[in-house]
Amino acid sequence: SILECILISAADNEIKFTANNTDLGIETVIKCDKCKIAEPGTTAVEARLFSDIINKITDDPEEDIIFESDGNIIELKSSTST
C-alpha cells in the first residue's frame, strides 16, 4: 500500500522524501549544490526495502548515494562502489 512507501521527488537542486502512515506524516528536503538531477521526477519506493538497501550500501554518513532511474527501475549505489 502507499502507506508503506516513501515518495521521492527530485527537482532543481533538491530531493524531497515524504512518508505517511495513518497517524503521522514526515517530509524531509535535502537541498544541495552538488545534486545532478538530469530529469525532474517523482517515484514511490517501499520504505523498508529502501532503508535496508541504503543501510547496506554504506555506513558512512558523509558518503554520497547515487540514485538513477529509467522510469521503472531505481539503481542506488555509493559514490565509491564499482
Tab-separated table of C-alpha atoms in Angstrom:
chain	number	residue	atom	x	y	z
A	1	SER	CA	0.000	0.000	0.000
A	2	ILE	CA	1.062	3.622	-0.437
A	3	LEU	CA	1.297	3.977	3.346
A	4	GLU	CA	4.283	1.607	3.249
A	5	CYS	CA	6.160	3.736	0.704
A	6	ILE	CA	8.463	6.722	0.646
A	7	LEU	CA	7.635	9.274	-2.023
A	8	ILE	CA	10.865	10.604	-3.549
A	9	SER	CA	10.690	13.805	-5.595
A	10	ALA	CA	13.668	15.358	-7.364
A	11	ALA	CA	13.693	18.819	-8.941
A	12	ASP	CA	16.065	21.754	-9.249
A	13	ASN	CA	18.719	21.281	-6.569
A	14	GLU	CA	16.663	19.351	-4.039
A	15	ILE	CA	15.387	15.898	-3.259
A	16	LYS	CA	12.260	15.555	-1.130
A	17	PHE	CA	11.366	12.416	0.833
A	18	THR	CA	7.771	12.103	2.084
A	19	ALA	CA	6.250	9.284	4.143
A	20	ASN	CA	2.877	8.907	5.855
A	21	ASN	CA	1.002	6.429	7.951
A	22	THR	CA	-2.438	6.743	9.466
A	23	ASP	CA	-1.127	8.877	12.366
A	24	LEU	CA	1.934	10.763	11.182
A	25	GLY	CA	3.452	12.398	8.105
A	26	ILE	CA	7.138	13.188	7.657
A	27	GLU	CA	8.769	15.269	4.945
A	28	THR	CA	12.500	15.865	4.581
A	29	VAL	CA	14.046	18.075	1.928
A	30	ILE	CA	17.713	17.802	1.028
A	31	LYS	CA	19.000	20.891	-0.749
A	32	CYS	CA	22.423	20.785	-2.295
A	33	ASP	CA	24.512	22.462	-4.922
A	34	LYS	CA	26.184	19.152	-5.812
A	35	CYS	CA	22.909	17.457	-6.853
A	36	LYS	CA	22.854	16.493	-10.510
A	37	ILE	CA	19.207	15.981	-11.399
A	38	ALA	CA	19.100	15.129	-15.087
A	39	GLU	CA	15.319	14.976	-15.231
A	40	PRO	CA	12.857	16.058	-12.520
A	41	GLY	CA	10.501	13.360	-11.334
A	42	THR	CA	8.706	11.550	-8.539
A	43	THR	CA	8.509	7.896	-7.577
A	44	ALA	CA	7.269	5.790	-4.664
A	45	VAL	CA	9.554	3.141	-3.137
A	46	GLU	CA	8.751	0.584	-0.443
A	47	ALA	CA	10.094	2.188	2.749
A	48	ARG	CA	11.517	-0.907	4.439
A	49	LEU	CA	13.295	-2.101	1.284
A	50	PHE	CA	14.673	1.393	0.609
A	51	SER	CA	16.000	1.667	4.167
A	52	ASP	CA	17.584	-1.801	4.052
A	53	ILE	CA	19.339	-1.040	0.765
A	54	ILE	CA	20.647	2.361	1.892
A	55	ASN	CA	21.987	0.833	5.117
A	56	LYS	CA	23.772	-1.928	3.176
A	57	ILE	CA	25.298	0.445	0.607
A	58	THR	CA	27.309	2.401	3.152
A	59	ASP	CA	27.583	3.092	6.849
A	60	ASP	CA	29.453	6.354	6.252
A	61	PRO	CA	27.040	9.309	6.650
A	62	GLU	CA	29.421	11.524	4.631
A	63	GLU	CA	29.461	9.255	1.572
A	64	ASP	CA	27.350	10.203	-1.435
A	65	ILE	CA	24.488	7.945	-2.536
A	66	ILE	CA	23.783	7.904	-6.273
A	67	PHE	CA	20.163	7.459	-7.436
A	68	GLU	CA	19.497	6.563	-11.056
A	69	SER	CA	16.165	5.639	-12.595
A	70	ASP	CA	14.936	4.668	-16.041
A	71	GLY	CA	11.289	5.079	-15.067
A	72	ASN	CA	10.527	1.654	-13.603
A	73	ILE	CA	13.828	0.687	-12.008
A	74	ILE	CA	15.788	2.658	-9.435
A	75	GLU	CA	19.502	1.985	-9.083
A	76	LEU	CA	21.145	3.011	-5.823
A	77	LYS	CA	24.892	2.916	-5.296
A	78	SER	CA	27.546	4.589	-3.226
A	79	SER	CA	29.952	7.017	-4.802
A	80	THR	CA	32.809	4.601	-4.041
A	81	SER	CA	31.172	1.431	-5.423
A	82	THR	CA	32.421	-0.069	-8.654
